[in-house]
Amino acid sequence: MQGPAGVRSKKRITSFDIAQFAGVSQATVSRALRGNPEVSEQTRQRVAAAAAALHYTVDKNASGLRGNSTGTLALLFFEDPTPDDSHINPFFLSMLGSITRSSARYGYDLLISFQELGRDWHADFAESKKADGIILLGYGDYLAQTPRLQKLRAQGTRLVSWGAVRADQPCVAVGCDNFHGGRSVAEHLLDQGCRRIAFLGDASHHFPEFQERYRGHQQALHAHGIAADDVLQVDAESSQSSGQQAAETLLARGTKFDAIFAASDLIAIGAMGALSARGIRVPDDVAVAGFDDIPMAGFVNPPLTTVVQDTQLAGATLVESLVRLIRNEPIESTILPMHLMVRRSSLWRQASGAPDRRRGRTGIRR
Amino acid sequence: MQGPAGVRSKKRITSFDIAQFAGVSQATVSRALRGNPEVSEQTRQRVAAAAAALHYTVDKNASGLRGNSTGTLALLFFEDPTPDDSHINPFFLSMLGSITRSSARYGYDLLISFQELGRDWHADFAESKKADGIILLGYGDYLAQTPRLQKLRAQGTRLVSWGAVRADQPCVAVGCDNFHGGRSVAEHLLDQGCRRIAFLGDASHHFPEFQERYRGHQQALHAHGIAADDVLQVDAESSQSSGQQAAETLLARGTKFDAIFAASDLIAIGAMGALSARGIRVPDDVAVAGFDDIPMAGFVNPPLTTVVQDTQLAGATLVESLVRLIRNEPIESTILPMHLMVRRSSLWRQASGAPDRRRGRTGIRR
DNA sequence: CTGAAAGCGCTTACAG
DNA sequence: CTGAAAGCGCTTACAG
């Protein structure tokens, strides 16, 4: 259905054709098209006109082979290997659009690839010269990746990662202010009168973003003279099913709690499902808040209070950082601001009129 | 932060290094690594071992330049130029994951790019040899694209589009069964007792997918002896704001309606917002159904009845079709099955106990 | 400011 | 089954 097998109807147009058409040498065509300032404006325009007339575009492969850049950025999504080909975290999905647009704005193509965290991904992209630089995206155990990142960096590979920003980062990172995000969620829940706030999310150093959110949470508690209680923290990774399990684990512990701060919206939504299955009402019995503001967050019932990360800005910053790295311009890691978005799921005090409910009580009701 | 400016620490390893290491010629290395069957198994293994030992990967640019394939597929998202850098249609987003995975499975990299429908996109990808084939994704006015597609096809460009599958298609297409999807929605609404079913969506030939859905809708009405009423059709494109506007237009017409069949979930969600703002209850006053089953659909209130398209299968089929095209294997357009997912938003008859409500009535209440 | 020439790292006829 | 050689279409020193 696509024309004779293996036959392209036209011979490829090359820079030599443009040279002939414009009456200059092939080398000049190349210079003119690359915007080399040594080329005279008049020549540049003649070449540009010839290229347009013949619908010429520079061959990416030849250009990439001869020069030292490919004009391509690689976006690597890291996922834990899920058996069930499941959906991508919607938060990352919404960053994808902005990363793509930003790449285009800088004149780069974007190669995307899903990687399992365990796999030998480092060789592939930089070394086979598929891309000039790499953006790393994904929650995950960054600690396990550190040696690889350091090796890559030593080889001169340009890479920027999304996530936790810390001093010992093996590469330039862009992330949002997880600490203050976590603190503002906890403060908000405390303002609602909640006192026994559970935290659902792996708060170990294996998940530095969650860990920062938890640190913010703890600081807010501390400022209110409340001691953190380990029984209120349950590990979870960022998925609905993990959130559901974590909530069930929490319920099984039989401890009292009046709020849940979930380390991500997916965890929060999973947890709300578990609560609802037990007949526990949100926010009347338990206030719930998440993190990320995925598109779904405003549509669940009740709408989810969460922390908004500006994915547009995040994507743009990632790309800009990487481009600067490629151009050998100075660049530092960036912490982006976030803000709390209060929706109904966390309005606990308002949910009940009774002032006595402001004190700790059992979140578990039947 | 990434090592000395512009300096890569190692000299690039080439196929000549592997040749020397394995004690064969460079040509043999190339053949062995490409899986050329002429190479003896013993040699192939020695080369593979050498490549692994030296962490060698074939240079994509050189390979792409010399050979006639790039090992890359391009995914082009078409969007109407939205001024507000807004979010991508979640339906397409969820196909992205499956397309990426499928590409990897066939050994292709995936280049993605957002394109404005009006722009001169055709030259870029095929002609600059960035990709061996192109996947076109997006709702949009395909009719306006037909000449371009035909030109591309004449040039031997491999391309596969998602969307309407019709005889006069200018390229191989993969799409879901929009006609039967539309019919099953309408039948379901009729089963609920609805008789005046509005259709929100551009049903012209400019939006062939919506048009097919509308055709299915009309056929179901016809089978029930109901004449289609133009006053019940309002144009909308696939966005929440457009859906909201369309619902407002419908309400402004002052005509009676007891159900809305929205041509996409985003339209449906926008319409539900408009209804809710007027105090019209869903599904009690007006039943609503959508199309696509975006992740949000199950979370809106009330949960949205919709048509499920299998995005996993869709992505896999798109990639498989394109790969077959590239390999010059015979390939036809594919229509994928879909199924109705009934949720609460359409349970109109059940919503009210009164049997007399089964007949036409005003959807507009205050 | 422009041209002639080298060469990036492969793939693939062409021989043998 | 394997090797020597040509050449894909560029970019960029090197001259002038």
JSON list of N, CA and C in Angstrom, two decimals, chain A residues 267-318:
[
{"chain": "A", "resi": 267, "resn": "ILE", "atom": "N", "xyz": [-1.33, 6.96, 45.84]},
{"chain": "A", "resi": 267, "resn": "ILE", "atom": "CA", "xyz": [-1.42, 6.30, 47.15]},
{"chain": "A", "resi": 267, "resn": "ILE", "atom": "C", "xyz": [-2.70, 6.78, 47.86]},
{"chain": "A", "resi": 268, "resn": "ALA", "atom": "N", "xyz": [-2.94, 8.09, 47.81]},
{"chain": "A", "resi": 268, "resn": "ALA", "atom": "CA", "xyz": [-4.12, 8.65, 48.48]},
{"chain": "A", "resi": 268, "resn": "ALA", "atom": "C", "xyz": [-5.41, 8.06, 47.93]},
{"chain": "A", "resi": 269, "resn": "ILE", "atom": "N", "xyz": [-5.47, 7.95, 46.61]},
{"chain": "A", "resi": 269, "resn": "ILE", "atom": "CA", "xyz": [-6.69, 7.44, 46.00]},
{"chain": "A", "resi": 269, "resn": "ILE", "atom": "C", "xyz": [-6.90, 5.97, 46.36]},
{"chain": "A", "resi": 270, "resn": "GLY", "atom": "N", "xyz": [-5.81, 5.22, 46.35]},
{"chain": "A", "resi": 270, "resn": "GLY", "atom": "CA", "xyz": [-5.90, 3.82, 46.79]},
{"chain": "A", "resi": 270, "resn": "GLY", "atom": "C", "xyz": [-6.35, 3.72, 48.24]},
{"chain": "A", "resi": 271, "resn": "ALA", "atom": "N", "xyz": [-5.81, 4.58, 49.07]},
{"chain": "A", "resi": 271, "resn": "ALA", "atom": "CA", "xyz": [-6.15, 4.56, 50.50]},
{"chain": "A", "resi": 271, "resn": "ALA", "atom": "C", "xyz": [-7.63, 4.92, 50.70]},
{"chain": "A", "resi": 272, "resn": "MET", "atom": "N", "xyz": [-8.11, 5.92, 49.94]},
{"chain": "A", "resi": 272, "resn": "MET", "atom": "CA", "xyz": [-9.52, 6.30, 50.06]},
{"chain": "A", "resi": 272, "resn": "MET", "atom": "C", "xyz": [-10.42, 5.12, 49.70]},
{"chain": "A", "resi": 273, "resn": "GLY", "atom": "N", "xyz": [-9.98, 4.35, 48.71]},
{"chain": "A", "resi": 273, "resn": "GLY", "atom": "CA", "xyz": [-10.75, 3.15, 48.35]},
{"chain": "A", "resi": 273, "resn": "GLY", "atom": "C", "xyz": [-10.84, 2.19, 49.52]},
{"chain": "A", "resi": 274, "resn": "ALA", "atom": "N", "xyz": [-9.71, 1.97, 50.18]},
{"chain": "A", "resi": 274, "resn": "ALA", "atom": "CA", "xyz": [-9.67, 1.04, 51.31]},
{"chain": "A", "resi": 274, "resn": "ALA", "atom": "C", "xyz": [-10.55, 1.54, 52.46]},
{"chain": "A", "resi": 275, "resn": "LEU", "atom": "N", "xyz": [-10.49, 2.86, 52.72]},
{"chain": "A", "resi": 275, "resn": "LEU", "atom": "CA", "xyz": [-11.31, 3.42, 53.79]},
{"chain": "A", "resi": 275, "resn": "LEU", "atom": "C", "xyz": [-12.79, 3.25, 53.46]},
{"chain": "A", "resi": 276, "resn": "SER", "atom": "N", "xyz": [-13.11, 3.60, 52.24]},
{"chain": "A", "resi": 276, "resn": "SER", "atom": "CA", "xyz": [-14.50, 3.52, 51.80]},
{"chain": "A", "resi": 276, "resn": "SER", "atom": "C", "xyz": [-15.04, 2.10, 51.91]},
{"chain": "A", "resi": 277, "resn": "ALA", "atom": "N", "xyz": [-14.19, 1.14, 51.59]},
{"chain": "A", "resi": 277, "resn": "ALA", "atom": "CA", "xyz": [-14.61, -0.27, 51.67]},
{"chain": "A", "resi": 277, "resn": "ALA", "atom": "C", "xyz": [-14.94, -0.66, 53.11]},
{"chain": "A", "resi": 278, "resn": "ARG", "atom": "N", "xyz": [-14.35, 0.02, 54.07]},
{"chain": "A", "resi": 278, "resn": "ARG", "atom": "CA", "xyz": [-14.60, -0.27, 55.48]},
{"chain": "A", "resi": 278, "resn": "ARG", "atom": "C", "xyz": [-15.70, 0.63, 56.05]},
{"chain": "A", "resi": 279, "resn": "GLY", "atom": "N", "xyz": [-16.27, 1.45, 55.19]},
{"chain": "A", "resi": 279, "resn": "GLY", "atom": "CA", "xyz": [-17.32, 2.34, 55.66]},
{"chain": "A", "resi": 279, "resn": "GLY", "atom": "C", "xyz": [-16.80, 3.57, 56.39]},
{"chain": "A", "resi": 280, "resn": "ILE", "atom": "N", "xyz": [-15.54, 3.84, 56.25]},
{"chain": "A", "resi": 280, "resn": "ILE", "atom": "CA", "xyz": [-14.96, 5.03, 56.88]},
{"chain": "A", "resi": 280, "resn": "ILE", "atom": "C", "xyz": [-15.11, 6.20, 55.93]},
{"chain": "A", "resi": 281, "resn": "ARG", "atom": "N", "xyz": [-15.69, 7.30, 56.42]},
{"chain": "A", "resi": 281, "resn": "ARG", "atom": "CA", "xyz": [-15.98, 8.42, 55.52]},
{"chain": "A", "resi": 281, "resn": "ARG", "atom": "C", "xyz": [-14.84, 9.43, 55.47]},
{"chain": "A", "resi": 282, "resn": "VAL", "atom": "N", "xyz": [-14.60, 9.92, 54.26]},
{"chain": "A", "resi": 282, "resn": "VAL", "atom": "CA", "xyz": [-13.62, 10.98, 54.03]},
{"chain": "A", "resi": 282, "resn": "VAL", "atom": "C", "xyz": [-14.38, 12.22, 53.59]},
{"chain": "A", "resi": 283, "resn": "PRO", "atom": "N", "xyz": [-14.21, 13.37, 54.20]},
{"chain": "A", "resi": 283, "resn": "PRO", "atom": "CA", "xyz": [-13.28, 13.66, 55.29]},
{"chain": "A", "resi": 283, "resn": "PRO", "atom": "C", "xyz": [-13.91, 13.55, 56.68]},
{"chain": "A", "resi": 284, "resn": "ASP", "atom": "N", "xyz": [-15.17, 13.14, 56.78]},
{"chain": "A", "resi": 284, "resn": "ASP", "atom": "CA", "xyz": [-15.86, 13.17, 58.07]},
{"chain": "A", "resi": 284, "resn": "ASP", "atom": "C", "xyz": [-15.11, 12.40, 59.15]},
{"chain": "A", "resi": 285, "resn": "ASP", "atom": "N", "xyz": [-14.70, 11.18, 58.82]},
{"chain": "A", "resi": 285, "resn": "ASP", "atom": "CA", "xyz": [-14.01, 10.37, 59.81]},
{"chain": "A", "resi": 285, "resn": "ASP", "atom": "C", "xyz": [-12.51, 10.54, 59.74]},
{"chain": "A", "resi": 286, "resn": "VAL", "atom": "N", "xyz": [-12.00, 10.58, 58.54]},
{"chain": "A", "resi": 286, "resn": "VAL", "atom": "CA", "xyz": [-10.55, 10.71, 58.33]},
{"chain": "A", "resi": 286, "resn": "VAL", "atom": "C", "xyz": [-10.30, 11.72, 57.22]},
{"chain": "A", "resi": 287, "resn": "ALA", "atom": "N", "xyz": [-9.45, 12.69, 57.49]},
{"chain": "A", "resi": 287, "resn": "ALA", "atom": "CA", "xyz": [-9.03, 13.63, 56.45]},
{"chain": "A", "resi": 287, "resn": "ALA", "atom": "C", "xyz": [-7.95, 12.97, 55.61]},
{"chain": "A", "resi": 288, "resn": "VAL", "atom": "N", "xyz": [-7.93, 13.27, 54.32]},
{"chain": "A", "resi": 288, "resn": "VAL", "atom": "CA", "xyz": [-6.92, 12.67, 53.44]},
{"chain": "A", "resi": 288, "resn": "VAL", "atom": "C", "xyz": [-6.31, 13.76, 52.56]},
{"chain": "A", "resi": 289, "resn": "ALA", "atom": "N", "xyz": [-5.00, 13.69, 52.40]},
{"chain": "A", "resi": 289, "resn": "ALA", "atom": "CA", "xyz": [-4.31, 14.58, 51.46]},
{"chain": "A", "resi": 289, "resn": "ALA", "atom": "C", "xyz": [-3.26, 13.80, 50.71]},
{"chain": "A", "resi": 290, "resn": "GLY", "atom": "N", "xyz": [-2.98, 14.24, 49.50]},
{"chain": "A", "resi": 290, "resn": "GLY", "atom": "CA", "xyz": [-2.00, 13.56, 48.66]},
{"chain": "A", "resi": 290, "resn": "GLY", "atom": "C", "xyz": [-0.89, 14.50, 48.23]},
{"chain": "A", "resi": 291, "resn": "PHE", "atom": "N", "xyz": [-0.28, 14.18, 47.11]},
{"chain": "A", "resi": 291, "resn": "PHE", "atom": "CA", "xyz": [0.85, 14.95, 46.60]},
{"chain": "A", "resi": 291, "resn": "PHE", "atom": "C", "xyz": [0.98, 14.69, 45.11]},
{"chain": "A", "resi": 292, "resn": "ASP", "atom": "N", "xyz": [1.03, 15.73, 44.32]},
{"chain": "A", "resi": 292, "resn": "ASP", "atom": "CA", "xyz": [1.27, 15.69, 42.86]},
{"chain": "A", "resi": 292, "resn": "ASP", "atom": "C", "xyz": [0.23, 16.46, 42.06]},
{"chain": "A", "resi": 293, "resn": "ASP", "atom": "N", "xyz": [-1.02, 16.45, 42.54]},
{"chain": "A", "resi": 293, "resn": "ASP", "atom": "CA", "xyz": [-2.13, 17.00, 41.76]},
{"chain": "A", "resi": 293, "resn": "ASP", "atom": "C", "xyz": [-2.24, 16.40, 40.37]},
{"chain": "A", "resi": 294, "resn": "ILE", "atom": "N", "xyz": [-2.35, 15.10, 40.32]},
{"chain": "A", "resi": 294, "resn": "ILE", "atom": "CA", "xyz": [-2.61, 14.46, 39.03]},
{"chain": "A", "resi": 294, "resn": "ILE", "atom": "C", "xyz": [-4.01, 14.85, 38.58]},
{"chain": "A", "resi": 295, "resn": "PRO", "atom": "N", "xyz": [-4.28, 14.78, 37.27]},
{"chain": "A", "resi": 295, "resn": "PRO", "atom": "CA", "xyz": [-5.57, 15.25, 36.76]},
{"chain": "A", "resi": 295, "resn": "PRO", "atom": "C", "xyz": [-6.77, 14.66, 37.50]},
{"chain": "A", "resi": 296, "resn": "MET", "atom": "N", "xyz": [-6.63, 13.39, 37.88]},
{"chain": "A", "resi": 296, "resn": "MET", "atom": "CA", "xyz": [-7.70, 12.70, 38.59]},
{"chain": "A", "resi": 296, "resn": "MET", "atom": "C", "xyz": [-8.04, 13.34, 39.94]},
{"chain": "A", "resi": 297, "resn": "ALA", "atom": "N", "xyz": [-7.07, 13.97, 40.56]},
{"chain": "A", "resi": 297, "resn": "ALA", "atom": "CA", "xyz": [-7.22, 14.40, 41.95]},
{"chain": "A", "resi": 297, "resn": "ALA", "atom": "C", "xyz": [-8.45, 15.28, 42.16]},
{"chain": "A", "resi": 298, "resn": "GLY", "atom": "N", "xyz": [-8.76, 16.11, 41.17]},
{"chain": "A", "resi": 298, "resn": "GLY", "atom": "CA", "xyz": [-9.91, 16.99, 41.30]},
{"chain": "A", "resi": 298, "resn": "GLY", "atom": "C", "xyz": [-11.23, 16.28, 41.06]},
{"chain": "A", "resi": 299, "resn": "PHE", "atom": "N", "xyz": [-11.16, 15.05, 40.60]},
{"chain": "A", "resi": 299, "resn": "PHE", "atom": "CA", "xyz": [-12.39, 14.37, 40.20]},
{"chain": "A", "resi": 299, "resn": "PHE", "atom": "C", "xyz": [-12.79, 13.23, 41.10]},
{"chain": "A", "resi": 300, "resn": "VAL", "atom": "N", "xyz": [-11.89, 12.79, 41.96]},
{"chain": "A", "resi": 300, "resn": "VAL", "atom": "CA", "xyz": [-12.28, 11.72, 42.85]},
{"chain": "A", "resi": 300, "resn": "VAL", "atom": "C", "xyz": [-13.30, 12.27, 43.84]},
{"chain": "A", "resi": 301, "resn": "ASN", "atom": "N", "xyz": [-13.95, 11.38, 44.55]},
{"chain": "A", "resi": 301, "resn": "ASN", "atom": "CA", "xyz": [-14.98, 11.80, 45.47]},
{"chain": "A", "resi": 301, "resn": "ASN", "atom": "C", "xyz": [-14.63, 11.35, 46.88]},
{"chain": "A", "resi": 302, "resn": "PRO", "atom": "N", "xyz": [-14.41, 12.25, 47.81]},
{"chain": "A", "resi": 302, "resn": "PRO", "atom": "CA", "xyz": [-14.37, 13.71, 47.62]},
{"chain": "A", "resi": 302, "resn": "PRO", "atom": "C", "xyz": [-13.10, 14.15, 46.90]},
{"chain": "A", "resi": 303, "resn": "PRO", "atom": "N", "xyz": [-13.15, 15.32, 46.29]},
{"chain": "A", "resi": 303, "resn": "PRO", "atom": "CA", "xyz": [-11.95, 15.85, 45.61]},
{"chain": "A", "resi": 303, "resn": "PRO", "atom": "C", "xyz": [-10.78, 15.91, 46.58]},
{"chain": "A", "resi": 304, "resn": "LEU", "atom": "N", "xyz": [-9.60, 15.59, 46.06]},
{"chain": "A", "resi": 304, "resn": "LEU", "atom": "CA", "xyz": [-8.44, 15.36, 46.92]},
{"chain": "A", "resi": 304, "resn": "LEU", "atom": "C", "xyz": [-7.60, 16.61, 47.14]},
{"chain": "A", "resi": 305, "resn": "THR", "atom": "N", "xyz": [-7.38, 16.92, 48.40]},
{"chain": "A", "resi": 305, "resn": "THR", "atom": "CA", "xyz": [-6.41, 17.96, 48.75]},
{"chain": "A", "resi": 305, "resn": "THR", "atom": "C", "xyz": [-5.02, 17.43, 48.44]},
{"chain": "A", "resi": 306, "resn": "THR", "atom": "N", "xyz": [-4.20, 18.28, 47.83]},
{"chain": "A", "resi": 306, "resn": "THR", "atom": "CA", "xyz": [-2.90, 17.78, 47.38]},
{"chain": "A", "resi": 306, "resn": "THR", "atom": "C", "xyz": [-1.92, 18.92, 47.19]},
{"chain": "A", "resi": 307, "resn": "VAL", "atom": "N", "xyz": [-0.70, 18.56, 46.84]},
{"chain": "A", "resi": 307, "resn": "VAL", "atom": "CA", "xyz": [0.32, 19.57, 46.57]},
{"chain": "A", "resi": 307, "resn": "VAL", "atom": "C", "xyz": [0.53, 19.65, 45.06]},
{"chain": "A", "resi": 308, "resn": "VAL", "atom": "N", "xyz": [0.41, 20.85, 44.55]},
{"chain": "A", "resi": 308, "resn": "VAL", "atom": "CA", "xyz": [0.53, 21.07, 43.10]},
{"chain": "A", "resi": 308, "resn": "VAL", "atom": "C", "xyz": [1.97, 21.31, 42.73]},
{"chain": "A", "resi": 309, "resn": "GLN", "atom": "N", "xyz": [2.46, 20.49, 41.84]},
{"chain": "A", "resi": 309, "resn": "GLN", "atom": "CA", "xyz": [3.76, 20.75, 41.26]},
{"chain": "A", "resi": 309, "resn": "GLN", "atom": "C", "xyz": [3.49, 21.29, 39.86]},
{"chain": "A", "resi": 310, "resn": "ASP", "atom": "N", "xyz": [4.19, 22.30, 39.47]},
{"chain": "A", "resi": 310, "resn": "ASP", "atom": "CA", "xyz": [3.97, 22.90, 38.17]},
{"chain": "A", "resi": 310, "resn": "ASP", "atom": "C", "xyz": [4.70, 22.08, 37.11]},
{"chain": "A", "resi": 311, "resn": "THR", "atom": "N", "xyz": [3.98, 21.19, 36.46]},
{"chain": "A", "resi": 311, "resn": "THR", "atom": "CA", "xyz": [4.64, 20.29, 35.51]},
{"chain": "A", "resi": 311, "resn": "THR", "atom": "C", "xyz": [5.15, 21.04, 34.28]},
{"chain": "A", "resi": 312, "resn": "GLN", "atom": "N", "xyz": [4.47, 22.10, 33.90]},
{"chain": "A", "resi": 312, "resn": "GLN", "atom": "CA", "xyz": [4.96, 22.90, 32.77]},
{"chain": "A", "resi": 312, "resn": "GLN", "atom": "C", "xyz": [6.35, 23.43, 33.07]},
{"chain": "A", "resi": 313, "resn": "LEU", "atom": "N", "xyz": [6.45, 24.06, 34.22]},
{"chain": "A", "resi": 313, "resn": "LEU", "atom": "CA", "xyz": [7.72, 24.64, 34.62]},
{"chain": "A", "resi": 313, "resn": "LEU", "atom": "C", "xyz": [8.77, 23.56, 34.82]},
{"chain": "A", "resi": 314, "resn": "ALA", "atom": "N", "xyz": [8.35, 22.47, 35.40]},
{"chain": "A", "resi": 314, "resn": "ALA", "atom": "CA", "xyz": [9.29, 21.37, 35.67]},
{"chain": "A", "resi": 314, "resn": "ALA", "atom": "C", "xyz": [9.89, 20.85, 34.37]},
{"chain": "A", "resi": 315, "resn": "GLY", "atom": "N", "xyz": [9.05, 20.59, 33.39]},
{"chain": "A", "resi": 315, "resn": "GLY", "atom": "CA", "xyz": [9.54, 20.09, 32.11]},
{"chain": "A", "resi": 315, "resn": "GLY", "atom": "C", "xyz": [10.47, 21.10, 31.45]},
{"chain": "A", "resi": 316, "resn": "ALA", "atom": "N", "xyz": [10.04, 22.35, 31.46]},
{"chain": "A", "resi": 316, "resn": "ALA", "atom": "CA", "xyz": [10.85, 23.39, 30.84]},
{"chain": "A", "resi": 316, "resn": "ALA", "atom": "C", "xyz": [12.21, 23.51, 31.52]},
{"chain": "A", "resi": 317, "resn": "THR", "atom": "N", "xyz": [12.20, 23.41, 32.83]},
{"chain": "A", "resi": 317, "resn": "THR", "atom": "CA", "xyz": [13.46, 23.54, 33.57]},
{"chain": "A", "resi": 317, "resn": "THR", "atom": "C", "xyz": [14.38, 22.35, 33.31]},
{"chain": "A", "resi": 318, "resn": "LEU", "atom": "N", "xyz": [13.81, 21.16, 33.24]},
{"chain": "A", "resi": 318, "resn": "LEU", "atom": "CA", "xyz": [14.61, 19.98, 32.94]},
{"chain": "A", "resi": 318, "resn": "LEU", "atom": "C", "xyz": [15.32, 20.15, 31.60]}
]
